[in-house]
PDB file of C-alpha atoms in Angstrom:
ATOM      1  CA  MET A1304       3.882  13.165   7.803  1.00 83.00           C
ATOM      2  CA  ARG A1305       2.415   9.719   8.577  1.00 90.00           C
ATOM      3  CA  ILE A1306       3.527   6.427   7.580  1.00 93.00           C
ATOM      4  CA  ILE A1307       0.474   3.603   7.098  1.00 95.00           C
ATOM      5  CA  LEU A1308       0.864   0.245   6.641  1.00 95.00           C
ATOM      6  CA  LEU A1309      -2.056  -0.702   4.831  1.00 96.00           C
ATOM      7  CA  GLN A1310      -2.157  -5.182   4.841  1.00 93.00           C
ATOM      8  CA  THR A1311      -5.004  -7.478   3.208  1.00 89.00           C
ATOM      9  CA  GLY A1312      -6.087  -9.911   6.528  1.00 81.00           C
ATOM     10  CA  LYS A1313      -4.146 -11.060   9.941  1.00 78.00           C
ATOM     11  CA  THR A1314      -1.229 -13.376  10.731  1.00 78.00           C
ATOM     12  CA  SER A1315      -2.049 -16.224  12.488  1.00 79.00           C
ATOM     13  CA  GLU A1316       1.541 -16.554  14.024  1.00 86.00           C
ATOM     14  CA  ARG A1317       2.416 -15.127  16.856  1.00 89.00           C
ATOM     15  CA  HIS A1318       6.226 -14.825  16.345  1.00 91.00           C
ATOM     16  CA  ILE A1319       5.339 -12.954  13.276  1.00 87.00           C
ATOM     17  CA  SER A1320       2.677 -10.805  15.343  1.00 86.00           C
ATOM     18  CA  GLU A1321       5.748  -9.603  18.099  1.00 92.00           C
ATOM     19  CA  GLY A1322       8.114  -8.677  15.854  1.00 90.00           C
ATOM     20  CA  ILE A1323       5.191  -6.315  13.525  1.00 88.00           C
ATOM     21  CA  GLU A1324       4.657  -4.777  17.193  1.00 91.00           C
ATOM     22  CA  VAL A1325       7.887  -4.757  18.443  1.00 94.00           C
ATOM     23  CA  TYR A1326       8.952  -2.299  15.012  1.00 90.00           C
ATOM     24  CA  SER A1327       5.898  -0.585  15.436  1.00 92.00           C
ATOM     25  CA  ALA A1328       6.973   0.446  18.939  1.00 93.00           C
ATOM     26  CA  ARG A1329      10.218   2.083  17.721  1.00 91.00           C
ATOM     27  CA  ILE A1330       8.472   4.221  14.286  1.00 90.00           C
ATOM     28  CA  LYS A1331       6.342   5.866  16.534  1.00 91.00           C
ATOM     29  CA  LYS A1332       8.781   7.346  18.111  1.00 89.00           C
ATOM     30  CA  LEU A1333      10.557   8.406  15.319  1.00 85.00           C
ATOM     31  CA  THR A1334       7.518   9.639  13.500  1.00 87.00           C
ATOM     32  CA  GLY A1335       3.453   9.179  12.498  1.00 90.00           C
ATOM     33  CA  PHE A1336       2.841   5.509  12.283  1.00 93.00           C
ATOM     34  CA  GLU A1337      -0.812   3.320  12.226  1.00 94.00           C
ATOM     35  CA  ILE A1338      -1.352  -0.440  10.939  1.00 94.00           C
ATOM     36  CA  ILE A1339      -4.571  -0.430   9.096  1.00 94.00           C
ATOM     37  CA  THR A1340      -5.797  -3.962   8.451  1.00 93.00           C
ATOM     38  CA  LEU A1341      -7.860  -4.883   6.150  1.00 93.00           C
ATOM     39  CA  PRO A1342      -9.726  -8.001   6.449  1.00 88.00           C
ATOM     40  CA  ASP A1343     -10.321 -10.616   4.835  1.00 84.00           C
ATOM     41  CA  VAL A1344     -12.684 -11.399   1.984  1.00 83.00           C
ATOM     42  CA  LYS A1345     -15.886 -13.197   2.694  1.00 79.00           C
ATOM     43  CA  ASN A1346     -16.048 -17.229   0.758  1.00 73.00           C
ATOM     44  CA  SER A1347     -12.773 -16.467  -1.201  1.00 77.00           C
ATOM     45  CA  ARG A1348     -12.724 -20.282  -1.048  1.00 78.00           C
ATOM     46  CA  ASN A1349     -14.902 -20.091  -3.348  1.00 81.00           C
ATOM     47  CA  MET A1350     -13.337 -17.449  -5.714  1.00 85.00           C
ATOM     48  CA  SER A1351     -11.158 -17.325  -8.867  1.00 89.00           C
ATOM     49  CA  GLU A1352      -7.508 -15.563  -7.962  1.00 88.00           C
ATOM     50  CA  PRO A1353      -8.906 -12.524 -10.585  1.00 89.00           C
ATOM     51  CA  GLU A1354     -11.608 -12.326  -8.378  1.00 91.00           C
ATOM     52  CA  LEU A1355     -10.098 -12.343  -5.231  1.00 90.00           C
ATOM     53  CA  LYS A1356      -7.663  -9.454  -6.539  1.00 91.00           C
ATOM     54  CA  GLU A1357     -10.237  -7.324  -7.419  1.00 92.00           C
ATOM     55  CA  LYS A1358     -12.433  -7.298  -4.775  1.00 92.00           C
ATOM     56  CA  GLU A1359      -8.532  -7.290  -2.137  1.00 94.00           C
ATOM     57  CA  GLY A1360      -8.381  -4.313  -4.922  1.00 94.00           C
ATOM     58  CA  LYS A1361     -11.182  -2.339  -3.627  1.00 95.00           C
ATOM     59  CA  LYS A1362     -10.530  -2.823  -0.455  1.00 95.00           C
ATOM     60  CA  ILE A1363      -7.436  -1.137  -0.908  1.00 96.00           C
ATOM     61  CA  LEU A1364      -8.446   1.867  -3.305  1.00 97.00           C
ATOM     62  CA  GLY A1365     -11.313   2.819  -0.845  1.00 96.00           C
ATOM     63  CA  SER A1366      -8.515   2.891   2.390  1.00 96.00           C
ATOM     64  CA  LEU A1367      -6.608   4.898   0.500  1.00 96.00           C
ATOM     65  CA  LYS A1368      -7.078   8.880   0.637  1.00 94.00           C
ATOM     66  CA  GLU A1369      -6.197  11.882  -2.319  1.00 92.00           C
ATOM     67  CA  GLY A1370      -2.340  12.596  -1.856  1.00 90.00           C
ATOM     68  CA  ASP A1371      -1.098   9.262  -0.058  1.00 93.00           C
ATOM     69  CA  TYR A1372       2.293   8.602  -2.073  1.00 93.00           C
ATOM     70  CA  THR A1373       1.181   4.719  -2.022  1.00 96.00           C
ATOM     71  CA  VAL A1374       4.383   1.993  -2.647  1.00 96.00           C
ATOM     72  CA  LEU A1375       2.879  -1.382  -3.378  1.00 96.00           C
ATOM     73  CA  LEU A1376       5.006  -4.627  -1.528  1.00 94.00           C
ATOM     74  CA  ASP A1377       5.316  -7.296  -3.601  1.00 90.00           C
ATOM     75  CA  GLU A1378       7.656 -10.284  -5.855  1.00 86.00           C
ATOM     76  CA  LYS A1379       7.791  -7.030  -8.757  1.00 83.00           C
ATOM     77  CA  GLY A1380       9.212  -4.204  -6.631  1.00 86.00           C
ATOM     78  CA  LYS A1381      13.008  -3.144  -6.560  1.00 89.00           C
ATOM     79  CA  GLU A1382      14.626  -4.525  -3.630  1.00 92.00           C
ATOM     80  CA  PHE A1383      16.819  -1.925  -1.337  1.00 93.00           C
ATOM     81  CA  ARG A1384      19.674  -2.650   0.968  1.00 95.00           C
ATOM     82  CA  THR A1385      18.914  -1.311   4.422  1.00 94.00           C
ATOM     83  CA  VAL A1386      21.328   2.678   3.796  1.00 96.00           C
ATOM     84  CA  GLU A1387      19.333   2.993   0.807  1.00 96.00           C
ATOM     85  CA  PHE A1388      15.943   2.528   2.251  1.00 93.00           C
ATOM     86  CA  SER A1389      17.202   4.716   4.863  1.00 91.00           C
ATOM     87  CA  SER A1390      17.853   7.727   2.287  1.00 94.00           C
ATOM     88  CA  TRP A1391      14.703   7.076  -0.138  1.00 93.00           C
ATOM     89  CA  LEU A1392      12.594   7.238   2.981  1.00 91.00           C
ATOM     90  CA  GLY A1393      14.137  10.013   4.158  1.00 89.00           C
ATOM     91  CA  ASN A1394      13.313  12.096   1.212  1.00 90.00           C
ATOM     92  CA  ARG A1395      10.093  10.825   1.497  1.00 89.00           C
ATOM     93  CA  LEU A1396       8.966  12.307   4.552  1.00 85.00           C
ATOM     94  CA  ILE A1397      10.090  15.810   3.724  1.00 85.00           C
ATOM     95  CA  GLN A1398       7.991  15.435   0.278  1.00 81.00           C
ATOM     96  CA  PRO A1399       4.115  16.882   0.682  1.00 76.00           C
ATOM     97  CA  PRO A1400       2.636  14.195   1.104  1.00 69.00           C
ATOM     98  CA  LYS A1401       0.590  13.574   4.264  1.00 85.00           C
ATOM     99  CA  ARG A1402       0.608  10.532   4.176  1.00 93.00           C
ATOM    100  CA  LEU A1403       3.199   7.415   3.270  1.00 94.00           C
ATOM    101  CA  VAL A1404       0.869   3.790   2.567  1.00 96.00           C
ATOM    102  CA  PHE A1405       3.111   0.594   2.419  1.00 96.00           C
ATOM    103  CA  VAL A1406       0.233  -1.534   1.275  1.00 96.00           C
ATOM    104  CA  VAL A1407       0.755  -5.500   1.880  1.00 93.00           C
ATOM    105  CA  GLY A1408      -1.739  -6.886  -0.399  1.00 89.00           C
ATOM    106  CA  GLY A1409      -2.999 -10.711  -0.823  1.00 87.00           C
ATOM    107  CA  ALA A1410      -1.921 -14.339  -1.433  1.00 85.00           C
ATOM    108  CA  TRP A1411      -2.534 -13.711  -5.109  1.00 87.00           C
ATOM    109  CA  GLY A1412      -0.327 -10.299  -5.509  1.00 89.00           C
ATOM    110  CA  PHE A1413      -2.334  -6.484  -6.599  1.00 94.00           C
ATOM    111  CA  ALA A1414      -5.349  -5.742  -9.348  1.00 94.00           C
ATOM    112  CA  GLU A1415      -4.646  -3.984 -11.838  1.00 95.00           C
ATOM    113  CA  GLU A1416      -6.255  -1.037 -10.797  1.00 96.00           C
ATOM    114  CA  VAL A1417      -4.458  -1.042  -7.526  1.00 96.00           C
ATOM    115  CA  TYR A1418      -0.607  -1.319  -9.740  1.00 95.00           C
ATOM    116  CA  ASN A1419      -2.176   2.021 -11.836  1.00 95.00           C
ATOM    117  CA  LYS A1420      -2.911   3.771  -8.380  1.00 94.00           C
ATOM    118  CA  ALA A1421       0.637   2.945  -6.389  1.00 94.00           C
ATOM    119  CA  ASP A1422       3.365   5.828  -6.796  1.00 91.00           C
TER     120      ASP A1422
END
């Protein structure tokens, strides 16, 4: 199984980018891992919040494949302690889906269609 981190837009914060590189290298030693960064929506300053979420949602849904196990990372989700997350992840890695996809959305959250697709 591969683990995918699907994110909208890049960070401009150097310390965050460095942290991502460190943890990516660690994960790649254990399993297949890839970061997919979707480009920011163009002309987003002229869009309403729902419109922006819809456009980001279409990009996210277009990046998912049939059979993916999709996990949305947002404020509405369940919070795990390290040991709990490790156990959850271990159980997921022995399941049939080919890809375990963690999705980080934009500042306004996810479109309803993305919530509906998530596992």
